[in-house]
PDB file of C-alpha atoms in Angstrom:
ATOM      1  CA  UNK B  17       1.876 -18.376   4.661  1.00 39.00           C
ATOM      2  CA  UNK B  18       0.994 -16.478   1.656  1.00 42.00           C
ATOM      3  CA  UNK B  19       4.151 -14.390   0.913  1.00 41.00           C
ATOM      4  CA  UNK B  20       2.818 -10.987  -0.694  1.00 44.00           C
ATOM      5  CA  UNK B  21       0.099 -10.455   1.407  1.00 47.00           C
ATOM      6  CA  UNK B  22       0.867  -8.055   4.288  1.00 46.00           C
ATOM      7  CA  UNK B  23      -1.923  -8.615   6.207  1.00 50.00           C
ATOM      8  CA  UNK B  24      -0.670 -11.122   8.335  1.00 60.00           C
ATOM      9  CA  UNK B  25      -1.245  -9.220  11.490  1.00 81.00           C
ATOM     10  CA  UNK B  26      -5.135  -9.656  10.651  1.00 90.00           C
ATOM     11  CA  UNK B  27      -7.129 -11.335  13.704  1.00 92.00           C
ATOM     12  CA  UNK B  28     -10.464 -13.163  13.033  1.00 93.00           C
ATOM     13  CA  UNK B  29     -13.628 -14.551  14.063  1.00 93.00           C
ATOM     14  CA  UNK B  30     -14.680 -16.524  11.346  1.00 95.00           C
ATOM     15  CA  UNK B  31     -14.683 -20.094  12.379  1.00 95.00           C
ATOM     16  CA  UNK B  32     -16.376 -19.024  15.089  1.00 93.00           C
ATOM     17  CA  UNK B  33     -19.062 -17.671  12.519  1.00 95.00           C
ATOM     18  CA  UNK B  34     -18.854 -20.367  10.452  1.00 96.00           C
ATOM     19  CA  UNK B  35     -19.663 -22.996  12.887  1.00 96.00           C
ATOM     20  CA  UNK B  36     -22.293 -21.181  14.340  1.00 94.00           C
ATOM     21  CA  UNK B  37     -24.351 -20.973  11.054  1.00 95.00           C
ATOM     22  CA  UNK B  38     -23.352 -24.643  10.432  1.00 96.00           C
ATOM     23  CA  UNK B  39     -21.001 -23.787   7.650  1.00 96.00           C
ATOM     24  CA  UNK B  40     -18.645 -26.050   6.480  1.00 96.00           C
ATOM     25  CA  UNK B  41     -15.701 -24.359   4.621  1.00 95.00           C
ATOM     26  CA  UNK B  42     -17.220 -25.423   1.245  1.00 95.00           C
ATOM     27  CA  UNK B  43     -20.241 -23.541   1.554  1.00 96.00           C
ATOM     28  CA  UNK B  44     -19.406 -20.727   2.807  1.00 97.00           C
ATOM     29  CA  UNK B  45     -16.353 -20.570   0.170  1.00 96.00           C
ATOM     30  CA  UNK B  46     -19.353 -21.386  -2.639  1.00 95.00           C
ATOM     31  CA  UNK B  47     -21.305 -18.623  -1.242  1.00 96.00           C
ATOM     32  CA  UNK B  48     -18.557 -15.675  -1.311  1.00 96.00           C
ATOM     33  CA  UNK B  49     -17.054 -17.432  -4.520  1.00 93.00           C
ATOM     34  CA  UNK B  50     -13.897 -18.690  -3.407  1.00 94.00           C
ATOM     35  CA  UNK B  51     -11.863 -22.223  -3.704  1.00 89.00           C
ATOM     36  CA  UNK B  52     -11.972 -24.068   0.270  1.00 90.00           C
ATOM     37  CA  UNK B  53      -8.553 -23.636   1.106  1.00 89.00           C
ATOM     38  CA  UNK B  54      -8.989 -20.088   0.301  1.00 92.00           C
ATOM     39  CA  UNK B  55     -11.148 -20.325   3.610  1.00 95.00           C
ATOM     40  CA  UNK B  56      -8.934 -22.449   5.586  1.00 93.00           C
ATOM     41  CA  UNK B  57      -6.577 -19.642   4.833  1.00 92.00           C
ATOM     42  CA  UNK B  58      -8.201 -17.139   6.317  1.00 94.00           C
ATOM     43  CA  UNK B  59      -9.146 -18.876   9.374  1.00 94.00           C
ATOM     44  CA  UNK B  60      -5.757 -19.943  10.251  1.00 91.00           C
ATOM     45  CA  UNK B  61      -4.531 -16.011  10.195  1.00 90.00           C
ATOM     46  CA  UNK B  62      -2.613 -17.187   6.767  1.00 89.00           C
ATOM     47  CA  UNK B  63      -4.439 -14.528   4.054  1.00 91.00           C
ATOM     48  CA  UNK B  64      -5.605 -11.423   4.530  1.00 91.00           C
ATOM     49  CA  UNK B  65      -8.659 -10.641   2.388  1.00 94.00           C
ATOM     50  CA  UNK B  66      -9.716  -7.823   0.210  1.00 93.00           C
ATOM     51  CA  UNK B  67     -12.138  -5.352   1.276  1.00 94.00           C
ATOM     52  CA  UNK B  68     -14.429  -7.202  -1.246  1.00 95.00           C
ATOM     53  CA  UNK B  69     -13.889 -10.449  -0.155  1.00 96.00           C
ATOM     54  CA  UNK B  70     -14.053  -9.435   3.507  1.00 96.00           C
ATOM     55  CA  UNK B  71     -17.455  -7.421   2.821  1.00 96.00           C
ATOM     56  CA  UNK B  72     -18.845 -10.309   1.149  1.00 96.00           C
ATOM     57  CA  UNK B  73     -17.665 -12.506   4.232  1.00 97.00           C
ATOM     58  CA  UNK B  74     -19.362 -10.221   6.892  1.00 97.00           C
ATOM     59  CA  UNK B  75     -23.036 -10.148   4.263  1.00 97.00           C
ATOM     60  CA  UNK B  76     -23.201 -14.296   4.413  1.00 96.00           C
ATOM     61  CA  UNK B  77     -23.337 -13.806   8.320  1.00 96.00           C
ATOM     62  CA  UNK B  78     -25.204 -10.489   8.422  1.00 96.00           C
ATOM     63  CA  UNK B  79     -22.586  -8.783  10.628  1.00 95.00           C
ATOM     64  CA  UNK B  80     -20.384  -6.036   9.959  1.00 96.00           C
ATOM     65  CA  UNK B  81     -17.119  -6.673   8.909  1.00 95.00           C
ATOM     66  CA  UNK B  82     -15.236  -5.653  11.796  1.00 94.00           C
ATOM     67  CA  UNK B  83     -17.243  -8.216  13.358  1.00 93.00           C
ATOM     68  CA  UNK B  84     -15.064 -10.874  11.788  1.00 94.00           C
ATOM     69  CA  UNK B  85     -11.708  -9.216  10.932  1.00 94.00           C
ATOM     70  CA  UNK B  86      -9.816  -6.821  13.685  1.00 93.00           C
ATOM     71  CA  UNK B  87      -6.308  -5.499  14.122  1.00 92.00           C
ATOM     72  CA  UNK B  88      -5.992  -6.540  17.404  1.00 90.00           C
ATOM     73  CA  UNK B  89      -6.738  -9.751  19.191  1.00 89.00           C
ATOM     74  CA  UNK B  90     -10.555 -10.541  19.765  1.00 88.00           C
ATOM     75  CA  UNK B  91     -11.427 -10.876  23.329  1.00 84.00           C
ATOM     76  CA  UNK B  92     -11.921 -14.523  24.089  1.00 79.00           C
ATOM     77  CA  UNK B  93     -15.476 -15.624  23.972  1.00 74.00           C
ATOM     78  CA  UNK B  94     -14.596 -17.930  27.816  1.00 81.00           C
ATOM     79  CA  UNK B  95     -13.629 -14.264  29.490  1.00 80.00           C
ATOM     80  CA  UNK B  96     -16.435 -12.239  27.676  1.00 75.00           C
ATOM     81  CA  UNK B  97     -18.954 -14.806  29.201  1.00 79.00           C
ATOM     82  CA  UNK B  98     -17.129 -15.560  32.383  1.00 80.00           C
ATOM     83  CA  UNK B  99     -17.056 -11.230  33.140  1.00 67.00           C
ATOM     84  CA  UNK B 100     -21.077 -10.851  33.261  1.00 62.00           C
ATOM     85  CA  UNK B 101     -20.936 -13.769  34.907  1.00 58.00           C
ATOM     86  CA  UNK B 102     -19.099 -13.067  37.356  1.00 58.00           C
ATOM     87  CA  UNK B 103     -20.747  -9.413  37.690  1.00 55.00           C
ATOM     88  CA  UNK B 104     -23.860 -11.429  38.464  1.00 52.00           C
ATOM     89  CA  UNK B 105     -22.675 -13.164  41.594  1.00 51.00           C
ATOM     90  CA  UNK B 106     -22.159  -9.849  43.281  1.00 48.00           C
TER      91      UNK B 106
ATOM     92  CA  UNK T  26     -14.316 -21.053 -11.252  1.00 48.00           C
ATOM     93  CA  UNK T  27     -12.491 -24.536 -11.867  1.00 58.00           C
ATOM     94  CA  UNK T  28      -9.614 -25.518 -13.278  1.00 60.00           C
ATOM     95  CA  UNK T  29      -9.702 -29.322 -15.142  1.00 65.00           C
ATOM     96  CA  UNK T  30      -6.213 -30.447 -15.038  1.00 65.00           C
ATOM     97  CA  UNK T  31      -4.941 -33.569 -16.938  1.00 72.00           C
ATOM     98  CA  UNK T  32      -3.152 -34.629 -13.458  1.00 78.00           C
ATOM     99  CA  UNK T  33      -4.197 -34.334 -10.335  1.00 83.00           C
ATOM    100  CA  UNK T  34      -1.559 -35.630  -7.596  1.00 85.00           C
ATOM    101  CA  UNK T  35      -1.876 -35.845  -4.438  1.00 87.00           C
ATOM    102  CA  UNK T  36      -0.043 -33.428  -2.354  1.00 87.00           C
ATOM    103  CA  UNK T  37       2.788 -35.722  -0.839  1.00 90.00           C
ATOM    104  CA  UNK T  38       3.060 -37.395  -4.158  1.00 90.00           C
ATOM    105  CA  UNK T  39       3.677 -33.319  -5.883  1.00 88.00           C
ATOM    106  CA  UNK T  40       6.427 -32.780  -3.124  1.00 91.00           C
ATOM    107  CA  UNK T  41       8.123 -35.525  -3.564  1.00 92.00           C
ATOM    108  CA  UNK T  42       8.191 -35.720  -7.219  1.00 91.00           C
ATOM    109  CA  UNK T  43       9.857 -31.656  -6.619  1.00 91.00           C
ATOM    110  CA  UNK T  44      12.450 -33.537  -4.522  1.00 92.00           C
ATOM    111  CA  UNK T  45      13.117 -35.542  -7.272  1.00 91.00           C
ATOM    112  CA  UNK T  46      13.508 -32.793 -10.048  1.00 90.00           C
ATOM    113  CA  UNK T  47      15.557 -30.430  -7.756  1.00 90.00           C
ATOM    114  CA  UNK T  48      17.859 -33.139  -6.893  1.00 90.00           C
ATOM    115  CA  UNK T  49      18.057 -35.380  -9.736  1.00 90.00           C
ATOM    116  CA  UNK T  50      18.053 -32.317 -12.936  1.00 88.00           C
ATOM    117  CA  UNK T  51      21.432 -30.518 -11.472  1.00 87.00           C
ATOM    118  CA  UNK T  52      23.273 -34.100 -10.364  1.00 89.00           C
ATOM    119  CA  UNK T  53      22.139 -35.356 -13.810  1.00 90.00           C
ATOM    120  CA  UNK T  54      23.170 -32.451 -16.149  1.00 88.00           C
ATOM    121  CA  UNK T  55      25.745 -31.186 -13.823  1.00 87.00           C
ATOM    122  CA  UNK T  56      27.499 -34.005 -13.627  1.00 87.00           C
ATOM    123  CA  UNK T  57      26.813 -35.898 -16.878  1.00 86.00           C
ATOM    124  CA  UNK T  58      28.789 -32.660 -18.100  1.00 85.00           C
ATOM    125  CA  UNK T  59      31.362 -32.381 -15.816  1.00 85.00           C
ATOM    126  CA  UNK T  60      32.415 -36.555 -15.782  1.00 85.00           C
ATOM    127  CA  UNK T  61      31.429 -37.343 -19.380  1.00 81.00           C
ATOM    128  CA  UNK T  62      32.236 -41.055 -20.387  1.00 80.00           C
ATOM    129  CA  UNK T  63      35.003 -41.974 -21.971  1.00 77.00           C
ATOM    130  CA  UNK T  64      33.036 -40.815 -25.480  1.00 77.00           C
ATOM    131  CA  UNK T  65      32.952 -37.946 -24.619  1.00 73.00           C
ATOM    132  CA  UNK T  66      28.853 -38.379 -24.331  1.00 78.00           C
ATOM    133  CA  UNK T  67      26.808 -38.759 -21.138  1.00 80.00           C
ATOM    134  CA  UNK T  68      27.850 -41.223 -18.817  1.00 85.00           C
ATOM    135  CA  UNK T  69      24.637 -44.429 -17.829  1.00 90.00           C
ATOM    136  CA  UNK T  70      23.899 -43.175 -14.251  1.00 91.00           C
ATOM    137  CA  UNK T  71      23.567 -39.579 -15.271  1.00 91.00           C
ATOM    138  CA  UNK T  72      21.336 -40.389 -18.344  1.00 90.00           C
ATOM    139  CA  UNK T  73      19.338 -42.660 -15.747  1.00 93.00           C
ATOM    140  CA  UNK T  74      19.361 -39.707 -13.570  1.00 92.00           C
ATOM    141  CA  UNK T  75      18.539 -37.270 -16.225  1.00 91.00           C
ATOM    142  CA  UNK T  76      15.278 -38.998 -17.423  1.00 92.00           C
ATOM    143  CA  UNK T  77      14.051 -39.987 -13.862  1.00 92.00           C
ATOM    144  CA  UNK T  78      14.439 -35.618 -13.394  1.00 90.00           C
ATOM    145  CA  UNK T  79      12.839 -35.149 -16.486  1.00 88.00           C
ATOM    146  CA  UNK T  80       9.641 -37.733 -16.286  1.00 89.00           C
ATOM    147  CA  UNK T  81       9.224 -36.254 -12.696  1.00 89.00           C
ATOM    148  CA  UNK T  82       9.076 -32.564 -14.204  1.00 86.00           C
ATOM    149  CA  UNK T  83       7.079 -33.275 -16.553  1.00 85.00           C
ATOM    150  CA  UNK T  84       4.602 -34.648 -14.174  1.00 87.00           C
ATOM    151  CA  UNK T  85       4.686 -31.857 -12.007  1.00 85.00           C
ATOM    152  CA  UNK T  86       3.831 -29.514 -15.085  1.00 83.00           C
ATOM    153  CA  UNK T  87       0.408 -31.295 -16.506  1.00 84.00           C
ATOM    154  CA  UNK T  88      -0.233 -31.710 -12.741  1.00 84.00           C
ATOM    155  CA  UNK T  89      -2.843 -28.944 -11.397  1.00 79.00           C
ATOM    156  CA  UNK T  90      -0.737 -26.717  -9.195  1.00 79.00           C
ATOM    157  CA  UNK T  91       1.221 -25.693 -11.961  1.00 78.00           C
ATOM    158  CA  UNK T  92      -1.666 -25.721 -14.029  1.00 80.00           C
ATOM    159  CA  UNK T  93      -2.479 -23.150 -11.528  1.00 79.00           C
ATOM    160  CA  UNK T  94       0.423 -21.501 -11.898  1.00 80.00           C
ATOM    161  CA  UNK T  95      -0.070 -20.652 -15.538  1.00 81.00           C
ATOM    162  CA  UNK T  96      -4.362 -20.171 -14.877  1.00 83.00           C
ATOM    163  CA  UNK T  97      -6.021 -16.979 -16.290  1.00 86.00           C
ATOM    164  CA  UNK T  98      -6.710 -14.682 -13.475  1.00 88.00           C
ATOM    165  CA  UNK T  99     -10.459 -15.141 -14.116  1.00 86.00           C
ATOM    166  CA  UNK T 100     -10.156 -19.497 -12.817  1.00 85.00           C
ATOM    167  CA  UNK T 101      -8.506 -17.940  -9.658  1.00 88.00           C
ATOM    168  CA  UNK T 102      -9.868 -16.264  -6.341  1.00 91.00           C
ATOM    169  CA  UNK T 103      -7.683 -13.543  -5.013  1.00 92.00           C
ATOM    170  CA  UNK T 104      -5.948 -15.574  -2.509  1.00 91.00           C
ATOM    171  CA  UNK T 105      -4.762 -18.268  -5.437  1.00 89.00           C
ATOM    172  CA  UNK T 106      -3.663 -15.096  -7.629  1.00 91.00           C
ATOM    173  CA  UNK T 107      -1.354 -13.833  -4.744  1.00 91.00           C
ATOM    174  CA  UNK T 108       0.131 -17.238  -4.529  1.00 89.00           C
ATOM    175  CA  UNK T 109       0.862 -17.314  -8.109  1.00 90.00           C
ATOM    176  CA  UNK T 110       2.326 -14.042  -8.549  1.00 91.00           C
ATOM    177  CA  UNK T 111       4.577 -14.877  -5.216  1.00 91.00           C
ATOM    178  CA  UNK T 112       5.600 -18.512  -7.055  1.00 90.00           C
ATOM    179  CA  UNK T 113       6.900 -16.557  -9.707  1.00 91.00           C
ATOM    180  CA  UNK T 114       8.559 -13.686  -7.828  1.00 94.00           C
ATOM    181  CA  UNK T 115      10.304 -16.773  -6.207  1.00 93.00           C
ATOM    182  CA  UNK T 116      11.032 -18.913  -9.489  1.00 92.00           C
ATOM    183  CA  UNK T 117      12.322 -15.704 -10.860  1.00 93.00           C
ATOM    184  CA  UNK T 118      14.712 -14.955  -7.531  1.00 94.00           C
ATOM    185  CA  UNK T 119      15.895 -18.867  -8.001  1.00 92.00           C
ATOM    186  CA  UNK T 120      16.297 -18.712 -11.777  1.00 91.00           C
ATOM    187  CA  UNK T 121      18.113 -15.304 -11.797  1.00 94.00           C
ATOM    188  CA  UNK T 122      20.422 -16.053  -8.905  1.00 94.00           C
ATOM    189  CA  UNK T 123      21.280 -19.631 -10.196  1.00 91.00           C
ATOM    190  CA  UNK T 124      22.213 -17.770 -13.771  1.00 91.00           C
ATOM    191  CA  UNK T 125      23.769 -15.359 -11.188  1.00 94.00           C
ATOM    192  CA  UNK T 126      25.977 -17.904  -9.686  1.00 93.00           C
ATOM    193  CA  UNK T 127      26.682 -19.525 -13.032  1.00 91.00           C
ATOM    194  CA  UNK T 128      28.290 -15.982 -14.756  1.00 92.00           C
ATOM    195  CA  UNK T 129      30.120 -15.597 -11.465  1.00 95.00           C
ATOM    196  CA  UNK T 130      31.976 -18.943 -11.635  1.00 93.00           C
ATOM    197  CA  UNK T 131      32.875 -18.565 -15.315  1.00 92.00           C
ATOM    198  CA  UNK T 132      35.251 -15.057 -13.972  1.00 93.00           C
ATOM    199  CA  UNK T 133      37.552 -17.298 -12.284  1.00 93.00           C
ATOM    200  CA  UNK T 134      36.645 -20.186 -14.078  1.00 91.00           C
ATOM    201  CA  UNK T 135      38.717 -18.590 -17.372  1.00 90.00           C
ATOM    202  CA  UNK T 136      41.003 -17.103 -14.953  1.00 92.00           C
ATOM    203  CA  UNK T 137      42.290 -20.212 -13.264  1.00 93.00           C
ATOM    204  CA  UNK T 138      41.799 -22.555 -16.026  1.00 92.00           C
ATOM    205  CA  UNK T 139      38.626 -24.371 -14.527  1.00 90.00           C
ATOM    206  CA  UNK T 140      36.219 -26.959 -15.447  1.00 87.00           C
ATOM    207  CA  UNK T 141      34.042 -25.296 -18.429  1.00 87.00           C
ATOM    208  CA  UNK T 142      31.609 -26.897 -20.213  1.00 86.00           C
ATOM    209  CA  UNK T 143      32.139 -28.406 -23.972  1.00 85.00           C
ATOM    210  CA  UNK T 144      29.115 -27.283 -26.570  1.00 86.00           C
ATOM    211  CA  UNK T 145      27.338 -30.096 -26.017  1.00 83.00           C
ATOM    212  CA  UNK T 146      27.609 -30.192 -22.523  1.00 85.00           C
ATOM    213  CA  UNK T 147      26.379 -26.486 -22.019  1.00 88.00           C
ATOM    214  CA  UNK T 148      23.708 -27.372 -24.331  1.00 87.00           C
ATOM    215  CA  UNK T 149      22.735 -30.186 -21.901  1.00 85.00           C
ATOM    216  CA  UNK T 150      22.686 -27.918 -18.739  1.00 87.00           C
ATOM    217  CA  UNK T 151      20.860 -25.462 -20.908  1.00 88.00           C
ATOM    218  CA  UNK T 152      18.265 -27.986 -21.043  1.00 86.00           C
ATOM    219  CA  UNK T 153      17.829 -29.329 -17.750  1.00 85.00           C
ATOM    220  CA  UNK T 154      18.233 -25.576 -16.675  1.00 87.00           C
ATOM    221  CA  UNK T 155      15.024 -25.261 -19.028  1.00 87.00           C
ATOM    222  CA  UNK T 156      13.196 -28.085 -18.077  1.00 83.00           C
ATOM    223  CA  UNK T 157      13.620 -27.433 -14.062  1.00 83.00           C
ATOM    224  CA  UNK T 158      12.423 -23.516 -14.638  1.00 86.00           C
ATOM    225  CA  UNK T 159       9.422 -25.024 -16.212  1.00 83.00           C
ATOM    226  CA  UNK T 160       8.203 -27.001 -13.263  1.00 84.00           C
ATOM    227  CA  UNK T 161       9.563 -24.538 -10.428  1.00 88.00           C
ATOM    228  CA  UNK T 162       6.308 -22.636  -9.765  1.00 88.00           C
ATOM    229  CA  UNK T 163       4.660 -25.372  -9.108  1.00 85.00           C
ATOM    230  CA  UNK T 164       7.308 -26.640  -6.958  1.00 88.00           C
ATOM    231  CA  UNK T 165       6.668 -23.858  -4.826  1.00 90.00           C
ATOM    232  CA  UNK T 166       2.891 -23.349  -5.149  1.00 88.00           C
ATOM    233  CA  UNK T 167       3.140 -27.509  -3.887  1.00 87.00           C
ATOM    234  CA  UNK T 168       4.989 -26.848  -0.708  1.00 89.00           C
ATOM    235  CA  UNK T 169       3.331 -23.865   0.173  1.00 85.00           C
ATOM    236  CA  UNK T 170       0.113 -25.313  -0.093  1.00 81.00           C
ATOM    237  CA  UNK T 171      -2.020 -26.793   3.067  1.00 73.00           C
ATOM    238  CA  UNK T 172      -3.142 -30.339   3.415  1.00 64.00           C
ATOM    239  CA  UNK T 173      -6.856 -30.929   2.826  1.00 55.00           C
ATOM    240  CA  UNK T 174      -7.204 -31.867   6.656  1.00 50.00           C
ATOM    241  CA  UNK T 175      -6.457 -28.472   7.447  1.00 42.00           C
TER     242      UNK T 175
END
């Protein structure tokens, strides 16, 4: 963990992003103009970004940037699916 | 944005060669001044000890995390700037409390008539007090950073 950064309470969705667009953590770092493990870093929950870096971040996948980054835990992707689903057998 | 350092180890290699300069600068110096040999000069073991410290430091500084450590802000994205400035709030912490520690044994030390250093020998643990500074950010920047797996 990055000591100094107090954004450690940061959740995100960006390996789930990243894969989708077929990514690997080079690219995308090239494209927002950051080293690799500067990526890995985020992904694991270990750096918190800047508002530039995390605007930037949101622009390569064309989402907004709350989107990728929240305060609180994302919803898992198994129970978002499994809920219509399941609203659908009734 | 690229740094071209004249050593690039890899990351086991950088920890272990900070095992070796933590462990081997303050048994070397330390004790080459406390126990000097019967010359009053640096005993064989500690010398040995002393320049095994010092080749290991020396290859942690030319090596690229320290490299890092001393980098313009302009070679490093934001992330690698916060873990700079944070390896040198913690060398700082470790320097100042070790110089803490030091001025806080020499109270009793003249009190109670304790082991003190002779010139040379405080000239000696000046220098591998020096020489360990030097190479302590990137001590710390190499076991905080993340494999390349990861």
């Amino acid at each position: 963990m990055v000591s100094g950064n107090d954004s450690i309470n940061l959740h995100n969705r960006l390996t789930l992003f990243r894969v989708e667009a077929g990514l690997s953590r080079a690219a995308l770092a090239e494209r927002v103009g950051v080293n690799p493990q500067t990526i890995g870093f985020l992904e694991r929950g270990q750096y918190g970004p800047s508002l530039e870096l995390g605007l930037k971040l949101a622009a390569v996948f064309g989402v907004p940037v709350e989107a990728l980054f929240s305060l609180v835990p994302f919803q898992s992707l198994a129970s978002q699916l499994a809920r219509p689903a399941a609203g659908d057998e009734r | 944005m690229a740094i071209y350092p004249p050593l690039r180890l890899k990351l086991r290699t950088a920890r272990a060669l900070s095992l070796v300069v933590l462990v081997a600068m303050p048994l070397g110096y330390l004790g080459g001044a406390i126990w000097p040999d019967q010359d009053g000069g640096t005993s064989l073991p500690f010398a040995i000890l002393r320049l095994v410290g010092l080749f290991a430091g020396v290859f942690l500084f030319v090596d690229i995390r320290n490299q890092r450590a001393n980098a313009p802000d302009t070679m490093l994205d934001e992330r690698e700037r916060a873990e700079r400035d944070s390896a040198y709030r913690a060398s700082h912490y470790g320097i100042i409390g070790a110089l803490f520690l030091a001025f806080l044994y020499t109270i009793p030390a003249k009190l109670l008539g304790w082991w003190f250093p002779t010139r040379d020998g405080a000239i000696d643990l000046l220098s591998g007090f020096g020489i360990a500074s030097l190479a302590l950010p990137g001590i710390i920047l190499a076991w905080r950073e993340r494999g390349e797996q990861d």
